[in-house]
GROMACS .gro file of C-alpha atoms in nm:
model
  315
    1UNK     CA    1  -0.819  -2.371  -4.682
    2UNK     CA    2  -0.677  -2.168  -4.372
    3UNK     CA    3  -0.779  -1.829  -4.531
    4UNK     CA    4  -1.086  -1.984  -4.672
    5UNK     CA    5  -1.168  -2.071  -4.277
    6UNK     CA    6  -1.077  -1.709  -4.107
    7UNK     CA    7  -1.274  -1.550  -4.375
    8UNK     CA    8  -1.584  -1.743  -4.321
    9UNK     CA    9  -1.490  -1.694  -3.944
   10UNK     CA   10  -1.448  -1.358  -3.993
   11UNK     CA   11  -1.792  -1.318  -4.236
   12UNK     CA   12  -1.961  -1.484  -3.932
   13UNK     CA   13  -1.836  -1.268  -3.675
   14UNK     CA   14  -1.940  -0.938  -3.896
   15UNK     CA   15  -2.296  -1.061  -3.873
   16UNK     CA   16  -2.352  -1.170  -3.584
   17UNK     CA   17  -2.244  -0.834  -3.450
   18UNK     CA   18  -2.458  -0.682  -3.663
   19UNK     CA   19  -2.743  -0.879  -3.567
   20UNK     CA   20  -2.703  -0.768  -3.215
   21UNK     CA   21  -2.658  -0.405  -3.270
   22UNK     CA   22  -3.001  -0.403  -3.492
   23UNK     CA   23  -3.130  -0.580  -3.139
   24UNK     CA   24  -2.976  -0.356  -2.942
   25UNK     CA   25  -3.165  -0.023  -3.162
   26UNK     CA   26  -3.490  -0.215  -3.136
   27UNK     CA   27  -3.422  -0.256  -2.754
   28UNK     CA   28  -3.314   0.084  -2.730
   29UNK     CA   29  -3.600   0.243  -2.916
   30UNK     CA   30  -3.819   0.038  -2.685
   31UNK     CA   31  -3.702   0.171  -2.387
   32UNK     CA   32  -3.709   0.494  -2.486
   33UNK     CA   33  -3.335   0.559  -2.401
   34UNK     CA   34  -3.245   0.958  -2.439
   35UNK     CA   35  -3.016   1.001  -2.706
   36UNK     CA   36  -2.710   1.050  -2.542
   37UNK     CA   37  -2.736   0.661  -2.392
   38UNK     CA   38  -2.802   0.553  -2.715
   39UNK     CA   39  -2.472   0.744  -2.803
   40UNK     CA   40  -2.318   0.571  -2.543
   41UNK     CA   41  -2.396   0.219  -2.626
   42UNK     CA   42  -2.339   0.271  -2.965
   43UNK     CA   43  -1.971   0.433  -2.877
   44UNK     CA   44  -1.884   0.135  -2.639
   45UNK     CA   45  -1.995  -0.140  -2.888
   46UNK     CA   46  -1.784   0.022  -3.243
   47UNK     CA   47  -1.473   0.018  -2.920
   48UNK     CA   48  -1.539  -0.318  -2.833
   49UNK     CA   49  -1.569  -0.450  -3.180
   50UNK     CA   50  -1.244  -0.242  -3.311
   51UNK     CA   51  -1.034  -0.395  -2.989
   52UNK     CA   52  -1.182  -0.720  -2.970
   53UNK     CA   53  -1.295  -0.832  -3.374
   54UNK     CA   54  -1.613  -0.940  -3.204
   55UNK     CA   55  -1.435  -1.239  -3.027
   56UNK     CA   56  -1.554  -1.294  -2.631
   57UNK     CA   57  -1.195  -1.270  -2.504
   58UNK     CA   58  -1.316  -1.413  -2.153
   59UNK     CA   59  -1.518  -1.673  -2.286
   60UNK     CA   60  -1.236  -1.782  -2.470
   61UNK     CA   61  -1.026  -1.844  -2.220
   62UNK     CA   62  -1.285  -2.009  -2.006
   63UNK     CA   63  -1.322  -2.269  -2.294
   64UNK     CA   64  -0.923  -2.345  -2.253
   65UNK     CA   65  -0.743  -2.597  -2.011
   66UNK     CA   66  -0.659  -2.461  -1.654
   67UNK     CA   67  -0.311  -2.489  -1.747
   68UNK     CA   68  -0.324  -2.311  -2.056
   69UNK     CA   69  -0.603  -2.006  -1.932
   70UNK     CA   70  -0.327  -1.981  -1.641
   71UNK     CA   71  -0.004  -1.987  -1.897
   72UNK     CA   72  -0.235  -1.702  -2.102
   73UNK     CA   73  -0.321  -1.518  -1.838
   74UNK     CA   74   0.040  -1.495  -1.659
   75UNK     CA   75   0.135  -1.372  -1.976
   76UNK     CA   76  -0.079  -1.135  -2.014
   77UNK     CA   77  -0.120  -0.966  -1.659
   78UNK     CA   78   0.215  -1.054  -1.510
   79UNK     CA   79   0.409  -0.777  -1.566
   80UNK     CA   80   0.122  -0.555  -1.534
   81UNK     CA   81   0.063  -0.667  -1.154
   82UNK     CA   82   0.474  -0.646  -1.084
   83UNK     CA   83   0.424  -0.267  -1.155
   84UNK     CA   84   0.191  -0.244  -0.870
   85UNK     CA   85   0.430  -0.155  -0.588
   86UNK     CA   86   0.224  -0.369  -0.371
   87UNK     CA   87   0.278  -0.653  -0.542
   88UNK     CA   88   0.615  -0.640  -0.690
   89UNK     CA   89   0.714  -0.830  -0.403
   90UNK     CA   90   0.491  -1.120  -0.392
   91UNK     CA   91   0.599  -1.465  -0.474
   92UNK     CA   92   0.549  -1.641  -0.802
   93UNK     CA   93   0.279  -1.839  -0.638
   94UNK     CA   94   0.046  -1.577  -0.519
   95UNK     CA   95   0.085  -1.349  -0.831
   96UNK     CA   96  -0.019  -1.650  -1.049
   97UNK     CA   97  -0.305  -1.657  -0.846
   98UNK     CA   98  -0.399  -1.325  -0.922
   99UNK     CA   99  -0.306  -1.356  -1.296
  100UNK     CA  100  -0.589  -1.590  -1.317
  101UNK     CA  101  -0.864  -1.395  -1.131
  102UNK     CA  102  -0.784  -1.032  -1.362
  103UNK     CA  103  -1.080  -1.003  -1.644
  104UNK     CA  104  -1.073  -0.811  -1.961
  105UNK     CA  105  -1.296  -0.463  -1.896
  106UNK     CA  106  -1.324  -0.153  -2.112
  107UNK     CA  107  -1.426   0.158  -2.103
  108UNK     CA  108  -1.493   0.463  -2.378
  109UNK     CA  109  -1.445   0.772  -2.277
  110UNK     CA  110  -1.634   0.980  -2.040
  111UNK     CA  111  -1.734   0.656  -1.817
  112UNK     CA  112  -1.766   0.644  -1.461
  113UNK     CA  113  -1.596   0.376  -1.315
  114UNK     CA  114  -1.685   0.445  -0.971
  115UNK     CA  115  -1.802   0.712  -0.744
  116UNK     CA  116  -1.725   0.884  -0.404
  117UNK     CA  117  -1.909   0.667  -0.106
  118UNK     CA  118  -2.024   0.400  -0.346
  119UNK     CA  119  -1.891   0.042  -0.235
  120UNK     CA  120  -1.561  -0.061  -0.345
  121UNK     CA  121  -1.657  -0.428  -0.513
  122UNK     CA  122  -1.292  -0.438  -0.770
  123UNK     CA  123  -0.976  -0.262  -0.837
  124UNK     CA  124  -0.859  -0.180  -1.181
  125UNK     CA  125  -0.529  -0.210  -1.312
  126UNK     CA  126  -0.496  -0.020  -1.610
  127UNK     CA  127  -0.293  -0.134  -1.939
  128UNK     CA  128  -0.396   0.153  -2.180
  129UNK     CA  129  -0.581   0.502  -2.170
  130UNK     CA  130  -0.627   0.749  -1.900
  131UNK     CA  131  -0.834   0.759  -1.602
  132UNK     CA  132  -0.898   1.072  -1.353
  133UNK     CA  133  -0.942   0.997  -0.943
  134UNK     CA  134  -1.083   1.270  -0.806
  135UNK     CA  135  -1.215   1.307  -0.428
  136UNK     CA  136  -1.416   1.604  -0.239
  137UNK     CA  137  -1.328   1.449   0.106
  138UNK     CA  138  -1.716   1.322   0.167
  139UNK     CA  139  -1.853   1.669  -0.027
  140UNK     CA  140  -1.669   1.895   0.260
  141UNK     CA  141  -1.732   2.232   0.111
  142UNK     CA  142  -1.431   2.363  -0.071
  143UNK     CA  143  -1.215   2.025  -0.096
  144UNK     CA  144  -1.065   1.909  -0.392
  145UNK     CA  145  -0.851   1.664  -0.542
  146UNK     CA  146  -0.740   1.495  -0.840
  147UNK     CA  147  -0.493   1.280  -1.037
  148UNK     CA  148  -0.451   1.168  -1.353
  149UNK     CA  149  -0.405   0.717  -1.379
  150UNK     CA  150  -0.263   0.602  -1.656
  151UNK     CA  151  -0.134   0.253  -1.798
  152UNK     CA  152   0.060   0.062  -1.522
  153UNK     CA  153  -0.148   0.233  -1.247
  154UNK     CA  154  -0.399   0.072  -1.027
  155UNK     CA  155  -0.808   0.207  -0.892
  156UNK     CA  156  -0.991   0.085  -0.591
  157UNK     CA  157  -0.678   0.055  -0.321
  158UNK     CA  158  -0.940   0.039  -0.066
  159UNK     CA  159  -1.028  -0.346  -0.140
  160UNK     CA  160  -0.634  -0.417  -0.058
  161UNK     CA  161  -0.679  -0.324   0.283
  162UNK     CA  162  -0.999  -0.475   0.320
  163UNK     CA  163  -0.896  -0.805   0.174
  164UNK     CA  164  -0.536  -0.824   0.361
  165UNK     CA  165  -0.732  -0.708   0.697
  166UNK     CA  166  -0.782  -1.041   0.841
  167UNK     CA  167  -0.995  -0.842   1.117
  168UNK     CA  168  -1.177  -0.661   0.816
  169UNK     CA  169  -1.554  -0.615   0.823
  170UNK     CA  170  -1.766  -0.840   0.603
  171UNK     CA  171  -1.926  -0.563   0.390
  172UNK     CA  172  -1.709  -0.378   0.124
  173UNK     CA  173  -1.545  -0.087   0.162
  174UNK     CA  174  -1.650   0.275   0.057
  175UNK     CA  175  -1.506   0.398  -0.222
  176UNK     CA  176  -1.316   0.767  -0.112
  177UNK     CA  177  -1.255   0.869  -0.456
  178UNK     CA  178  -1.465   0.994  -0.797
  179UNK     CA  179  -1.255   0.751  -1.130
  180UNK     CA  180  -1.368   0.867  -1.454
  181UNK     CA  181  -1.253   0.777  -1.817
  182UNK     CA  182  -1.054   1.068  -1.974
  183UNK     CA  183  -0.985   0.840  -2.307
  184UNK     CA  184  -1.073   0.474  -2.441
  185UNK     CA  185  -0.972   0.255  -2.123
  186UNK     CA  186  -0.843  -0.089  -2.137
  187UNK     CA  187  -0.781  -0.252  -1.764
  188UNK     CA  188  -0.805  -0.588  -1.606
  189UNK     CA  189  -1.079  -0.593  -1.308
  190UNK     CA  190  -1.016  -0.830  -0.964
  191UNK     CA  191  -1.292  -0.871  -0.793
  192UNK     CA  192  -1.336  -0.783  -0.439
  193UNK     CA  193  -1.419  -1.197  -0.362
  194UNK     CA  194  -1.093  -1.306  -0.589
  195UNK     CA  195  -0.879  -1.054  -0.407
  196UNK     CA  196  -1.019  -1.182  -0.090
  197UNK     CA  197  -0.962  -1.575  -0.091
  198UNK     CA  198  -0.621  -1.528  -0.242
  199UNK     CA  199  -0.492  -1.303   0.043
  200UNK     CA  200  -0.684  -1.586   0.310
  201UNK     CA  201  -0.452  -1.826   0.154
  202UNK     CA  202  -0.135  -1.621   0.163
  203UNK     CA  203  -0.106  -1.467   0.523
  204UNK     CA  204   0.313  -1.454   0.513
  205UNK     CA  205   0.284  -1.217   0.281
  206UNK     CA  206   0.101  -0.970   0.556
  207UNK     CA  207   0.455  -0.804   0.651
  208UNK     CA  208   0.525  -0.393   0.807
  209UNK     CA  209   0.664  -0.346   0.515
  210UNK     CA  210   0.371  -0.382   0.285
  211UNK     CA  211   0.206  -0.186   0.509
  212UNK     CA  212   0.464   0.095   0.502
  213UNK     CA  213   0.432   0.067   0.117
  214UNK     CA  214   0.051   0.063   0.100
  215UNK     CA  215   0.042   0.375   0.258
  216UNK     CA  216   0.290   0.556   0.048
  217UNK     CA  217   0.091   0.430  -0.249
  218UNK     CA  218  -0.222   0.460  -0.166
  219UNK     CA  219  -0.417   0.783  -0.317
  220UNK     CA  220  -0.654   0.842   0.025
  221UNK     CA  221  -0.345   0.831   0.202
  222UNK     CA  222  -0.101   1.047   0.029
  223UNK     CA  223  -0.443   1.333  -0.013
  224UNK     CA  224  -0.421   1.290   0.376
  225UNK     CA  225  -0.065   1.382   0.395
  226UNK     CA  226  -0.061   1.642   0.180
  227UNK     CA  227  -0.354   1.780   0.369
  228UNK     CA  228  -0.167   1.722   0.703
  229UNK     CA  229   0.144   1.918   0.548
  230UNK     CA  230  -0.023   2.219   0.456
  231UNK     CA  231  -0.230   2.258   0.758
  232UNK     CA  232   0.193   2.217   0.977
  233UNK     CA  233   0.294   2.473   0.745
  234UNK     CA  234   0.024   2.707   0.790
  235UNK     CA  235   0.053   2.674   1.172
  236UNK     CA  236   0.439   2.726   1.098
  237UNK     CA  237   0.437   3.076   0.927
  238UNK     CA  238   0.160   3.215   1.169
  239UNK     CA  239   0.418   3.091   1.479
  240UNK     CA  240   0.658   3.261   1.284
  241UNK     CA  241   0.479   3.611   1.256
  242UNK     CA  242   0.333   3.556   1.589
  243UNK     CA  243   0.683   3.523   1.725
  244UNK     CA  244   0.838   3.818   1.524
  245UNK     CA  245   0.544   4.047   1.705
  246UNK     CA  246   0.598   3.953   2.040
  247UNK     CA  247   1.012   4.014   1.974
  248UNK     CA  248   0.937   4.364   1.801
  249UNK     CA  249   0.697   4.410   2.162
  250UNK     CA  250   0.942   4.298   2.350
  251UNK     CA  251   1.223   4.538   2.225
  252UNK     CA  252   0.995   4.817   2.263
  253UNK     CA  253   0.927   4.733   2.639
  254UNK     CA  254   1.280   4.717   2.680
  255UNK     CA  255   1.337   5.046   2.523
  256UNK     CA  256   1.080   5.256   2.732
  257UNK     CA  257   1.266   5.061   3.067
  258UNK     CA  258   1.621   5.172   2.948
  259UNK     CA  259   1.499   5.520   2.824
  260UNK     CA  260   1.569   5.783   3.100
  261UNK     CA  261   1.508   6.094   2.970
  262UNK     CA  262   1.149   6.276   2.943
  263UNK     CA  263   1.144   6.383   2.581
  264UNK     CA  264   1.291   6.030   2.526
  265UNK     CA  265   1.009   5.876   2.678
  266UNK     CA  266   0.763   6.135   2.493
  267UNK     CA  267   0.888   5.974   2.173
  268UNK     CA  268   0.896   5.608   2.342
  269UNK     CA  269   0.514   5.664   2.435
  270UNK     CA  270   0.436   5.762   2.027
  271UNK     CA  271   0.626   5.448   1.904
  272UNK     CA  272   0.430   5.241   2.113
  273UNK     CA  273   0.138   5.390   2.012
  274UNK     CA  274   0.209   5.336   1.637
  275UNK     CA  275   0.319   4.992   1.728
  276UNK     CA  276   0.011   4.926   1.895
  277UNK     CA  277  -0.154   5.029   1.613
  278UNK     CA  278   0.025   4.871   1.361
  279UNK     CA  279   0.006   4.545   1.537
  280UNK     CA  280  -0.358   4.547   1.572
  281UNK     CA  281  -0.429   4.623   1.208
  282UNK     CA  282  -0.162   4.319   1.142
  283UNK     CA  283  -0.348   4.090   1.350
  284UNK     CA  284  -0.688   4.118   1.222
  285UNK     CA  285  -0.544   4.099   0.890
  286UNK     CA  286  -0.377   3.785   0.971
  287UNK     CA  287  -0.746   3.674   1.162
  288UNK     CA  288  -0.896   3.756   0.786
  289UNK     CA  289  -0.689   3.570   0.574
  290UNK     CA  290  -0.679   3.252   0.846
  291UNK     CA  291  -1.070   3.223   0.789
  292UNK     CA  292  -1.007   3.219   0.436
  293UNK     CA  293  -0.792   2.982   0.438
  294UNK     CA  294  -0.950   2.760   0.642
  295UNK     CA  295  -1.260   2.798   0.420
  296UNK     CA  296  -1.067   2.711   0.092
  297UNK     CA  297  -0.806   2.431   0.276
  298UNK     CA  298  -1.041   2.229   0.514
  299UNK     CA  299  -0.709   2.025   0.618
  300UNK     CA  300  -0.796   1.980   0.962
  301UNK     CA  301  -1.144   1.832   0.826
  302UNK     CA  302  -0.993   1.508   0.680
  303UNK     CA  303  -0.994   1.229   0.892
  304UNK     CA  304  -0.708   1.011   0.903
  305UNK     CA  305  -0.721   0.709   0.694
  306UNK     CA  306  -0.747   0.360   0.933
  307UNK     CA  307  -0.433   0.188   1.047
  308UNK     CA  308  -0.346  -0.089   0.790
  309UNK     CA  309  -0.319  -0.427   0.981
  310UNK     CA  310  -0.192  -0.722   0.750
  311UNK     CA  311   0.009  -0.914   1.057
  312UNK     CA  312  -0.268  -0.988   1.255
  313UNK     CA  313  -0.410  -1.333   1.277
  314UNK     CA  314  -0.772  -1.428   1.250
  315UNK     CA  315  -0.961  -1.463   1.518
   0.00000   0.00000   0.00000
């Protein structure tokens, strides 16, 4: 009677899935969606179906006692949030909280989860697949970077500073970073409101050290120190060679000073001169390849991310 049940579960399942993708080809074809949407719908719905066996996970859950959905979802998302390194320090309480805010999301590959300067409204936390976070620095000409996300890694850090900013602005934050799909993507989404009331309610948590560990997490700010590195060690090695010229100069000044004789001096007078030379050639070399870098490594450009501040109180 059990299998007799599943099967007829199962049977029912089959068809009404595909009753809805005949709707959805009639909708399509309707709409006159290009090909490579219809592609794309039809890719994400065969995913869907092969994770999922056609059952609404979230719906489920919703259907369940508060105790239970919370007991599910704490088993579920726990350990996935304790890999965050901002939250691996968090009570029991407040990571229950969040357990039962996460949703079920996927993602086929190719997808764009979210782009550069488009409002930051949830932050992912992946449990399977690949993701790459790219960022141009606001499309400054010749500024790139990327990383690759994968399962235990988290998307949309900008919402944690947002949301633990009691003196945060009321609109969302922009986004500073490109997140695309590399593979089939399975992740929990918490939305920016979820994030938001749970941090209201736990203000104790707002301590310097998850600040300090915010920033040493968070992409936009470790793309700023890298930047900020470079740029100290290109100012480093010019310092260097300009300081190695202006010895060589000074050793030559010295010599002509200390050098008494005429044909001494003769022969003085030509070293300087090649020096000279030499040192002028060096220079605009140096003037050449610091425009070029400057045109490829825009480090100065990138504007320090904003100050954390998860101790203040509202106002």
């Amino acid at each position: 009677l059990l299998l007799q049940t599943y099967l007829q579960s199962a049977t029912l399942r089959i068809e009404e899935t595909r009753v809805k993708s005949r709707d959805t080809d009639q909708w399509m074809s309707y709409r006159l969606l290009p090909d490579n949407l219809k592609e794309r719908i039809r890719r994400y719905e065969q995913y869907r179906w092969q994770e999922t066996s056609g059952v609404d996970e979230e719906h489920l859950l919703m259907n369940l006692p508060k105790d239970l959905r919370r007991a599910i979802k704490r088993h579920l998302c726990l350990s996935l949030l304790k890999r965050v390194p901002m939250f691996e320090k968090m009570d029991d309480q407040l990571l229950n909280a969040l357990c039962d805010c996460l949703k079920p999301v996927l993602y086929t590959e190719g997808g764009c989860i979210v782009r550069e300067g488009d409002p930051v409204n949830e932050m992912f936390f992946i449990t399977r697949g690949n993701l790459m976070s790219m960022t141009t620095n606001g499309g400054k000409t010749g500024f790139f970077n990327s990383d690759v996300l994968k399962s235990g890694d988290f998307c949309g850090e900008e919402l944690l500073t947002w949301a633990l900013d009691p003196n945060s602005a009321t609109s969302l934050p922009i986004s500073t970073r490109t997140v695309k799909s590399m593979s089939e993507v399975e992740a929990f989404a918490l939305m920016a409101e979820d994030l938001k009331f749970v941090a209201t309610q736990f203000r104790r948590l707002h301590s310097k050290q998850l600040r300090h560990t915010f920033r040493f997490y968070s992409q936009q700010w470790r793309t700023w120190a890298a930047c900020f590195i470079q740029a100290a060690w290109h100012r480093c090695c010019r310092k260097k060679m300009e300081d190695a010229l202006r010895e060589k100069e000074e050793r030559l000044q010295l010599a002509i000073v200390n050098d008494g004789s005429t044909s001494l001096s003769f022969g003085a007078a030509i070293y300087a001169s090649r020096f000279a030379r030499n040192m002028m050639r060096i220079l605009r070399r140096n003037a050449t390849r610091k425009a070029r870098l400057q045109e490829r490594v825009p480090a100065r450009l990138l504007q320090k991310p904003a100050e954390p501040n998860f101790s203040a109180e509202e106002q």
